[in-house]
CSV table of C-alpha atoms in Angstrom, one decimal:
chain,number,residue,atom,x,y,z
A,222,MET,CA,12.8,35.7,-13.1
A,223,ALA,CA,11.3,32.4,-14.2
A,224,ALA,CA,12.5,29.3,-12.4
A,225,ASP,CA,14.8,26.8,-13.9
A,226,VAL,CA,13.1,23.5,-14.2
A,227,VAL,CA,14.5,20.0,-15.0
A,228,ILE,CA,12.0,17.5,-16.3
A,229,VAL,CA,13.1,13.8,-16.0
A,230,GLY,CA,11.3,11.9,-18.8
A,231,ALA,CA,10.7,12.8,-22.4
A,232,GLY,CA,7.5,10.8,-22.9
A,233,ILE,CA,4.2,12.5,-23.6
A,234,VAL,CA,3.6,13.6,-20.0
A,235,GLY,CA,7.1,15.1,-19.7
A,236,ALA,CA,6.6,16.7,-23.2
A,237,ALA,CA,3.3,18.3,-22.2
A,238,CYS,CA,4.9,19.7,-19.0
A,239,ALA,CA,7.8,21.0,-20.9
A,240,ARG,CA,5.6,22.8,-23.4
A,241,ALA,CA,3.3,24.3,-20.8
A,242,LEU,CA,6.3,25.5,-18.6
A,243,ALA,CA,8.4,26.9,-21.5
A,244,ARG,CA,5.5,28.8,-23.1
A,245,ALA,CA,4.8,30.3,-19.6
A,246,GLY,CA,8.3,31.6,-19.5
A,247,ALA,CA,10.2,29.0,-17.5
A,248,ARG,CA,13.7,27.9,-18.5
A,249,VAL,CA,13.2,24.1,-19.1
A,250,THR,CA,15.6,21.2,-19.6
A,251,VAL,CA,14.1,17.8,-20.4
A,252,LEU,CA,16.3,14.7,-19.7
A,253,ASP,CA,15.8,11.1,-20.8
A,254,ARG,CA,18.1,8.2,-20.4
A,255,GLY,CA,16.9,6.8,-23.8
A,256,SER,CA,15.3,8.5,-26.8
A,257,ALA,CA,12.4,10.8,-26.6
A,258,ALA,CA,8.9,9.2,-26.7
A,259,ALA,CA,10.5,5.7,-27.0
A,260,ALA,CA,9.2,3.9,-23.9
A,261,THR,CA,5.6,3.9,-22.6
A,262,SER,CA,4.4,6.5,-25.1
A,263,ALA,CA,5.6,4.4,-28.0
A,264,HIS,CA,3.8,1.3,-26.8
A,265,GLY,CA,0.3,2.6,-26.5
A,266,GLU,CA,-2.6,3.3,-28.8
A,267,GLY,CA,-2.9,7.0,-28.2
A,268,ASN,CA,-6.3,6.9,-26.5
A,269,LEU,CA,-8.1,10.1,-25.5
A,270,LEU,CA,-11.0,8.6,-23.5
A,271,VAL,CA,-13.8,9.6,-21.1
A,272,SER,CA,-15.7,6.4,-21.7
A,273,ASP,CA,-13.6,4.4,-19.3
A,274,LYS,CA,-13.7,6.9,-16.4
A,275,GLY,CA,-16.3,7.0,-13.7
A,276,PRO,CA,-17.2,10.2,-11.8
A,277,GLY,CA,-14.3,11.7,-9.9
A,278,PRO,CA,-11.0,13.5,-10.3
A,279,GLU,CA,-9.7,11.4,-13.2
A,280,LEU,CA,-12.8,12.1,-15.3
A,281,GLU,CA,-12.5,15.8,-14.5
A,282,LEU,CA,-8.9,15.8,-15.7
A,283,ALA,CA,-9.9,13.8,-18.8
A,284,GLN,CA,-12.6,16.2,-19.7
A,285,VAL,CA,-10.3,19.2,-19.5
A,286,SER,CA,-7.6,17.3,-21.5
A,287,LEU,CA,-10.0,16.2,-24.2
A,288,ARG,CA,-10.9,19.8,-24.9
A,289,ARG,CA,-7.2,20.8,-24.8
A,290,TRP,CA,-6.4,18.1,-27.4
A,291,VAL,CA,-8.8,19.6,-29.8
A,292,ALA,CA,-7.2,23.0,-29.5
A,293,LEU,CA,-3.7,21.5,-29.4
A,294,ALA,CA,-4.1,19.6,-32.7
A,295,GLN,CA,-4.7,22.9,-34.5
A,296,GLU,CA,-2.1,24.8,-32.4
A,297,LEU,CA,0.7,22.3,-33.2
A,298,ALA,CA,-0.2,22.1,-36.9
A,299,ASP,CA,-0.2,25.9,-37.2
A,300,GLU,CA,3.0,26.3,-35.2
A,301,LEU,CA,5.1,23.4,-36.7
A,302,GLY,CA,3.8,23.6,-40.3
A,303,PRO,CA,2.9,20.9,-42.9
A,304,ARG,CA,6.4,19.4,-42.9
A,305,PHE,CA,6.1,18.1,-39.3
A,306,PRO,CA,4.2,14.8,-39.1
A,307,SER,CA,0.5,15.1,-38.1
A,308,ILE,CA,-0.4,14.0,-34.6
A,309,GLU,CA,-3.4,12.3,-36.3
A,310,HIS,CA,-6.0,13.6,-33.9
A,311,GLU,CA,-9.3,11.8,-34.7
A,312,ALA,CA,-12.6,12.1,-32.9
A,313,LYS,CA,-13.6,8.6,-33.8
A,314,GLY,CA,-15.8,8.0,-30.8
A,315,GLY,CA,-16.0,4.9,-28.6
A,316,LEU,CA,-18.5,2.1,-28.3
A,317,VAL,CA,-18.8,-0.1,-25.2
A,318,VAL,CA,-20.8,-3.3,-25.9
A,319,VAL,CA,-22.2,-6.0,-23.7
A,320,THR,CA,-23.5,-9.5,-24.2
A,321,SER,CA,-25.6,-10.1,-21.1
A,322,ALA,CA,-28.6,-8.5,-19.4
A,323,ASP,CA,-26.7,-8.0,-16.2
A,324,GLY,CA,-23.9,-6.3,-18.1
A,325,LEU,CA,-26.3,-4.0,-19.9
A,326,ALA,CA,-27.9,-3.0,-16.6
A,327,GLY,CA,-24.5,-2.2,-15.1
A,328,LEU,CA,-23.4,-0.3,-18.1
A,329,ARG,CA,-26.6,1.8,-18.0
A,330,ARG,CA,-26.0,2.8,-14.4
A,331,PHE,CA,-22.4,3.7,-15.2
A,332,ALA,CA,-23.3,5.8,-18.2
A,333,ALA,CA,-26.0,7.6,-16.2
A,334,ALA,CA,-23.5,8.6,-13.6
A,335,GLN,CA,-21.2,9.8,-16.3
A,336,ARG,CA,-23.9,11.9,-18.0
A,337,ALA,CA,-24.5,13.6,-14.6
A,338,CYS,CA,-20.9,14.8,-14.9
A,339,GLY,CA,-21.3,16.1,-18.5
A,340,VAL,CA,-20.1,13.1,-20.5
A,341,GLU,CA,-21.9,12.4,-23.7
A,342,ALA,CA,-23.0,8.8,-23.2
A,343,VAL,CA,-25.7,7.6,-25.6
A,344,GLU,CA,-27.3,4.3,-24.9
A,345,VAL,CA,-27.9,2.2,-28.0
A,346,SER,CA,-29.9,-0.9,-28.6
A,347,ALA,CA,-28.5,-4.0,-30.3
A,348,ASP,CA,-29.7,-2.7,-33.7
A,349,GLY,CA,-28.3,0.7,-32.8
A,350,ALA,CA,-24.9,-0.8,-32.0
A,351,ARG,CA,-24.9,-2.6,-35.4
A,352,ARG,CA,-25.7,0.6,-37.2
A,353,LEU,CA,-22.5,2.0,-35.7
A,354,GLU,CA,-20.5,-1.3,-36.2
A,355,PRO,CA,-22.2,-3.6,-38.7
A,356,ASP,CA,-19.7,-6.5,-38.0
A,357,LEU,CA,-20.5,-6.9,-34.3
A,358,ALA,CA,-21.2,-10.4,-33.0
A,359,PRO,CA,-24.8,-11.6,-32.9
A,360,GLY,CA,-24.7,-11.9,-29.1
A,361,VAL,CA,-24.2,-8.2,-28.5
A,362,LEU,CA,-27.4,-6.9,-26.7
A,363,GLY,CA,-26.6,-3.2,-26.8
A,364,GLY,CA,-24.1,-0.7,-25.5
A,365,VAL,CA,-23.2,2.9,-25.0
A,366,HIS,CA,-21.8,5.2,-27.6
A,367,TYR,CA,-19.3,7.9,-26.5
A,368,PRO,CA,-18.9,10.5,-29.2
A,369,GLN,CA,-16.2,12.4,-27.3
A,370,ASP,CA,-13.7,9.6,-27.3
A,371,ALA,CA,-10.8,10.4,-29.6
A,372,GLN,CA,-7.3,9.3,-30.5
A,373,VAL,CA,-3.8,10.6,-31.5
A,374,GLN,CA,-0.7,9.0,-32.8
A,375,PRO,CA,1.2,9.0,-29.4
A,376,VAL,CA,4.8,9.2,-30.7
A,377,ALA,CA,4.0,12.0,-33.2
A,378,ALA,CA,2.0,13.8,-30.5
A,379,ALA,CA,4.9,13.6,-28.0
A,380,GLU,CA,7.4,14.7,-30.6
A,381,ALA,CA,5.2,17.6,-31.6
A,382,LEU,CA,4.9,18.8,-28.0
A,383,LEU,CA,8.7,18.6,-27.6
A,384,ALA,CA,9.2,20.5,-30.8
A,385,SER,CA,6.9,23.2,-29.6
A,386,ALA,CA,8.7,23.3,-26.2
A,387,ARG,CA,12.0,23.7,-28.0
A,388,ARG,CA,10.6,26.6,-30.0
A,389,ALA,CA,9.7,28.2,-26.7
A,390,GLY,CA,13.3,27.7,-25.5
A,391,ALA,CA,13.3,24.3,-23.9
A,392,ASP,CA,16.5,22.1,-24.1
A,393,VAL,CA,15.8,18.4,-24.7
A,394,ARG,CA,18.7,16.1,-23.9
A,395,THR,CA,18.5,12.4,-24.6
A,396,GLY,CA,20.9,9.7,-23.4
A,397,ALA,CA,21.3,11.5,-20.1
A,398,GLU,CA,20.4,9.2,-17.1
A,399,VAL,CA,19.7,10.8,-13.7
A,400,THR,CA,22.0,9.2,-11.1
A,401,GLY,CA,21.4,11.4,-8.1
A,402,PRO,CA,20.5,14.8,-6.6
A,403,LEU,CA,22.5,17.9,-7.0
A,404,LEU,CA,22.5,19.5,-3.6
A,405,GLY,CA,23.0,23.1,-2.6
A,406,ALA,CA,25.2,24.5,0.2
A,407,ASP,CA,22.4,23.9,2.8
A,408,GLY,CA,21.6,20.4,1.5
A,409,GLU,CA,18.6,21.5,-0.5
A,410,LEU,CA,17.7,20.1,-3.9
A,411,ALA,CA,19.5,22.2,-6.5
A,412,GLY,CA,19.2,20.1,-9.7
A,413,VAL,CA,20.3,16.6,-10.7
A,414,VAL,CA,23.4,14.7,-11.4
A,415,THR,CA,23.3,12.8,-14.7
A,416,SER,CA,25.5,10.4,-16.6
A,417,ARG,CA,26.5,13.4,-18.7
A,418,GLY,CA,27.2,15.9,-15.9
A,419,GLU,CA,25.3,18.1,-13.5
A,420,VAL,CA,22.2,20.0,-14.4
A,421,PRO,CA,21.4,22.8,-11.9
A,422,ALA,CA,17.7,23.8,-11.5
A,423,GLY,CA,15.4,25.4,-9.0
A,424,ALA,CA,12.8,22.6,-9.5
A,425,VAL,CA,13.0,19.0,-10.6
A,426,VAL,CA,9.9,17.3,-12.1
A,427,VAL,CA,9.8,13.5,-12.2
A,428,ALA,CA,7.8,12.4,-15.2
A,429,ALA,CA,9.5,9.1,-15.9
A,430,GLY,CA,6.3,7.0,-16.2
A,431,PRO,CA,6.7,3.5,-14.7
A,432,TRP,CA,10.3,4.3,-13.8
A,433,SER,CA,9.4,7.2,-11.6
A,434,ALA,CA,9.8,5.3,-8.4
A,435,GLU,CA,13.4,4.5,-9.3
A,436,VAL,CA,14.2,8.1,-10.3
A,437,ALA,CA,12.5,9.4,-7.1
A,438,GLU,CA,14.5,7.1,-4.9
A,439,ARG,CA,17.7,8.2,-6.5
A,440,LEU,CA,16.7,11.7,-5.5
A,441,GLY,CA,15.9,10.7,-1.9
A,442,ALA,CA,12.1,10.4,-2.2
A,443,ARG,CA,9.5,7.8,-2.8
A,444,VAL,CA,6.4,7.6,-4.9
A,445,PRO,CA,4.4,4.3,-5.1
A,446,VAL,CA,4.4,4.0,-8.9
A,447,ARG,CA,4.7,0.4,-10.2
A,448,PRO,CA,4.9,-1.0,-13.7
A,449,ARG,CA,1.8,-2.7,-15.1
A,450,ARG,CA,2.5,-4.7,-18.3
A,451,GLY,CA,0.2,-4.6,-21.2
A,452,MET,CA,0.3,-6.3,-24.6
A,453,VAL,CA,-1.2,-5.4,-28.0
A,454,LEU,CA,-1.8,-7.5,-31.2
A,455,VAL,CA,-1.5,-5.9,-34.6
A,456,THR,CA,-3.2,-7.4,-37.6
A,457,THR,CA,-2.2,-7.2,-41.3
A,458,PRO,CA,-3.7,-4.2,-43.1
A,459,MET,CA,-7.2,-4.7,-44.5
A,460,PRO,CA,-10.1,-2.5,-45.7
A,461,GLN,CA,-11.4,-0.6,-42.7
A,462,ARG,CA,-14.3,-2.4,-41.1
A,463,ILE,CA,-14.1,-1.1,-37.5
A,464,ARG,CA,-15.2,2.5,-37.3
A,465,HIS,CA,-14.9,3.3,-33.6
A,466,LYS,CA,-12.8,2.3,-30.6
A,467,VAL,CA,-14.8,-0.7,-29.5
A,468,TYR,CA,-14.5,-2.6,-26.2
A,469,ASP,CA,-16.4,-4.9,-24.0
A,470,GLY,CA,-18.0,-4.1,-20.7
A,471,ASP,CA,-15.1,-5.7,-18.7
A,472,TYR,CA,-12.6,-3.0,-19.8
A,473,PHE,CA,-13.5,-0.4,-17.1
A,474,ALA,CA,-13.3,-3.0,-14.3
A,475,ALA,CA,-9.9,-4.1,-15.5
A,476,THR,CA,-8.6,-0.5,-15.5
A,477,GLN,CA,-9.7,0.0,-11.9
A,478,SER,CA,-8.6,-3.3,-10.5
A,479,ALA,CA,-5.8,-3.4,-8.0
A,480,GLY,CA,-5.2,-7.2,-8.6
A,481,GLU,CA,-1.8,-8.3,-9.6
A,482,GLU,CA,-3.2,-11.2,-11.6
A,483,LEU,CA,-3.6,-11.2,-15.4
A,484,GLN,CA,-6.7,-9.4,-16.6
A,485,THR,CA,-7.8,-9.1,-20.2
A,486,SER,CA,-10.7,-7.4,-22.0
A,487,ALA,CA,-11.5,-6.8,-25.6
A,488,VAL,CA,-10.4,-3.4,-27.0
A,489,ILE,CA,-10.4,-3.2,-30.8
A,490,GLU,CA,-9.8,-0.4,-33.2
A,491,SER,CA,-8.6,0.3,-36.7
A,492,THR,CA,-5.7,2.6,-37.6
A,493,ARG,CA,-5.3,4.9,-40.6
A,494,GLY,CA,-2.9,2.4,-42.1
A,495,GLY,CA,-5.6,-0.3,-42.2
A,496,THR,CA,-4.3,-2.5,-39.4
A,497,VAL,CA,-6.4,-3.4,-36.4
A,498,LEU,CA,-5.0,-3.0,-32.9
A,499,ILE,CA,-6.3,-5.6,-30.4
A,500,GLY,CA,-5.9,-5.3,-26.6
A,501,SER,CA,-5.9,-5.3,-23.8
A,502,SER,CA,-4.1,-7.0,-20.9
A,503,ARG,CA,-3.0,-5.9,-17.5
A,504,GLU,CA,-0.6,-7.7,-15.2
A,505,GLN,CA,1.9,-6.8,-12.5
A,506,VAL,CA,5.1,-8.7,-13.2
A,507,GLY,CA,7.7,-5.9,-12.7
A,508,PHE,CA,9.6,-5.0,-15.8
A,509,ASP,CA,9.5,-8.6,-17.2
A,510,ASP,CA,9.4,-7.9,-21.0
A,511,ARG,CA,8.9,-11.5,-22.2
A,512,LEU,CA,5.8,-11.9,-24.4
A,513,ARG,CA,3.4,-14.6,-23.2
A,514,THR,CA,1.5,-16.4,-25.9
A,515,GLU,CA,-1.3,-17.4,-23.5
A,516,VAL,CA,-2.0,-13.7,-22.9
A,517,LEU,CA,-2.1,-13.0,-26.6
A,518,ALA,CA,-4.4,-16.0,-27.2
A,519,GLN,CA,-6.8,-14.8,-24.5
A,520,MET,CA,-6.9,-11.3,-26.0
A,521,ALA,CA,-7.5,-12.7,-29.5
A,522,ARG,CA,-10.4,-14.9,-28.2
A,523,ARG,CA,-12.0,-11.9,-26.5
A,524,ALA,CA,-11.7,-9.8,-29.7
A,525,VAL,CA,-13.2,-12.5,-31.8
A,526,ALA,CA,-16.2,-12.7,-29.4
A,527,VAL,CA,-16.9,-9.0,-30.3
A,528,PHE,CA,-15.9,-9.1,-34.0
A,529,PRO,CA,-16.2,-12.7,-35.4
A,530,PHE,CA,-14.6,-11.7,-38.7
A,531,LEU,CA,-11.3,-11.2,-36.9
A,532,ALA,CA,-11.0,-15.0,-36.6
A,533,ARG,CA,-10.0,-15.0,-40.3
A,534,THR,CA,-7.5,-12.2,-40.0
A,535,ASN,CA,-3.7,-12.6,-39.8
A,536,VAL,CA,-1.7,-11.1,-37.0
A,537,MET,CA,1.6,-9.6,-38.2
A,538,ARG,CA,3.1,-8.6,-34.9
A,539,SER,CA,2.6,-8.0,-31.2
A,540,TYR,CA,4.3,-5.6,-28.7
A,541,LEU,CA,4.2,-4.8,-25.0
A,542,GLY,CA,4.8,-1.9,-22.8
A,543,PHE,CA,4.6,-0.8,-19.1
A,544,ARG,CA,2.0,1.5,-17.7
A,545,PRO,CA,2.8,3.6,-14.6
A,546,TYR,CA,0.3,2.1,-12.1
A,547,MET,CA,-0.9,3.9,-8.9
A,548,PRO,CA,-2.6,1.9,-6.2
A,549,ASP,CA,-5.5,4.4,-6.0
A,550,HIS,CA,-5.8,4.8,-9.8
A,551,LEU,CA,-5.0,8.6,-9.8
A,552,PRO,CA,-1.9,10.3,-11.1
A,553,VAL,CA,0.5,12.3,-8.9
A,554,ILE,CA,0.7,15.9,-10.1
A,555,GLY,CA,2.4,18.4,-7.9
A,556,PRO,CA,5.1,19.2,-5.3
A,557,ASP,CA,6.6,16.8,-2.8
A,558,PRO,CA,6.1,18.6,0.6
A,559,ALA,CA,8.8,16.5,2.2
A,560,HIS,CA,11.4,17.4,-0.4
A,561,PRO,CA,11.3,21.1,-1.4
A,562,GLY,CA,12.0,21.6,-5.1
A,563,LEU,CA,10.9,18.1,-6.1
A,564,TRP,CA,7.7,17.7,-8.2
A,565,PHE,CA,5.9,14.8,-9.8
A,566,ALA,CA,3.9,14.3,-13.0
A,567,THR,CA,3.4,10.5,-13.1
A,568,GLY,CA,1.2,7.5,-12.3
A,569,HIS,CA,-1.4,7.9,-15.2
A,570,GLU,CA,-1.3,4.1,-16.0
A,571,GLY,CA,-2.9,3.7,-19.4
A,572,ALA,CA,-4.3,7.2,-19.6
A,573,GLY,CA,-1.1,9.2,-19.9
A,574,VAL,CA,-1.7,10.3,-23.5
A,575,GLY,CA,-5.2,11.4,-22.9
A,576,LEU,CA,-4.4,13.2,-19.6
A,577,ALA,CA,-1.1,14.8,-20.8
A,578,PRO,CA,-2.3,18.3,-21.7
A,579,ALA,CA,-4.2,18.9,-18.5
A,580,THR,CA,-1.3,17.4,-16.5
A,581,GLY,CA,1.1,19.8,-18.1
A,582,ASP,CA,-1.1,22.8,-17.5
A,583,LEU,CA,-1.8,21.8,-13.9
A,584,LEU,CA,1.9,21.1,-13.1
A,585,ALA,CA,3.0,24.4,-14.7
A,586,ALA,CA,0.3,26.4,-13.0
A,587,GLN,CA,1.2,25.1,-9.6
A,588,LEU,CA,4.9,25.5,-10.1
A,589,LEU,CA,4.6,29.0,-11.4
A,590,GLY,CA,1.9,30.2,-9.0
A,591,LEU,CA,-0.8,30.5,-11.6
A,592,GLU,CA,-4.5,29.7,-11.6
A,593,THR,CA,-4.9,25.9,-11.9
A,594,PRO,CA,-7.3,24.3,-14.5
A,595,VAL,CA,-8.6,21.9,-11.9
A,596,ASP,CA,-8.4,21.4,-8.1
A,597,PRO,CA,-4.9,20.0,-7.5
A,598,ARG,CA,-5.7,18.4,-4.2
A,599,PRO,CA,-6.9,15.0,-5.5
A,600,TYR,CA,-3.6,14.5,-7.3
A,601,ALA,CA,-1.3,15.5,-4.4
A,602,VAL,CA,1.6,13.2,-3.5
A,603,ASP,CA,0.6,13.4,0.1
A,604,ARG,CA,-3.1,12.7,-0.4
A,605,PRO,CA,-4.6,10.4,2.3
A,606,SER,CA,-5.0,7.4,-0.1
A,607,LEU,CA,-1.2,7.2,-0.4
A,608,ALA,CA,-0.2,7.9,3.1
A,609,GLU,CA,0.6,4.3,4.1
A,610,LEU,CA,2.2,3.5,0.7
A,611,ARG,CA,4.7,6.3,0.7
A,612,PRO,CA,7.0,6.3,3.7
A,613,VAL,CA,9.7,9.0,3.8
A,614,LEU,CA,13.2,7.7,3.3
A,615,THR,CA,15.5,7.7,6.4
A,616,PRO,CA,18.5,10.0,6.4
A,617,THR,CA,20.7,7.1,5.7
A,618,GLU,CA,18.7,6.2,2.6
A,619,GLU,CA,18.6,9.8,1.5
A,620,ALA,CA,22.3,9.9,1.5
A,621,ARG,CA,22.6,7.0,-1.0
A,622,PRO,CA,23.6,8.1,-4.5
């Protein structure tokens, strides 16, 4: 008989896990203290990227996920029908540009390493970059074009995955906050206690994004996920002039930095509605949700340095969200050896949308004893890079509700 599984978190990662498990025959309950896809998933751009990932486990997971998204877009459309909103999967491609000779040399080395791993990374000259994006600043010396980069509408995608999971038998409950563990007769984890009652389960998956550390501690465990705040500017609609996801060469360094200080880079793209999304920022300030105008101004200046015409464009709003940051920049996907029955699918930082399908498939395969799509060891909660950051709770701490 298939295991009962509770998934804590109804964002896009939790939704992907729910769909993969339910379609494999597990009885799944998804819990969220708020609304589905209303937190981190609702405050991102829906990026599906390989361009910002160097050789290693994250790139491998992204490559698997990118292929899965292509299939998923069609699967979900066929399954849910034309009345369900499109997930807006678009293989728009990415373009990384640089304005210095040193930057160009570094980008060439980075792209060469990616190509050795199977990434399509096409070096372009200054003229080649302008053929792709005619409105680029005069100072752009060249760049690398990534045809595989794509995008989805993240809320629509999460809702579609949840709808598909429901069709496979999953139960999605919103407004249900996990307050503690449900323990069996021998003290083993046997489900969760929520603000709406007990939910028995043979396995509990924490997929609560930047709130995963809080949920884990309530269940007597620890995972070193921290919130990393990011902000986005949204322009008024205009005729589409930006054809790809375009960012400057500092973006990769910002994603991989462990610094707590503010970091910004230019990330610019158009939406189907005609607006332009401008990012990005990264800073570790806990769950402080106050907008900082100096951060928005810095992002705007960097965007104008790439596309000067944006200086004459009006901004109609801005928003912020929190990414689930891991100190070693890899998500945690798999069981907690110190707490039987407890599993994690979290810590993707800004790549959760892109990595969600492969994360769901990997989590489901491990939990159900199936063949995994990638080697699970780099994403293990007890991997060496996390050993000093994840002390096991003391018995006294474990007993706290």
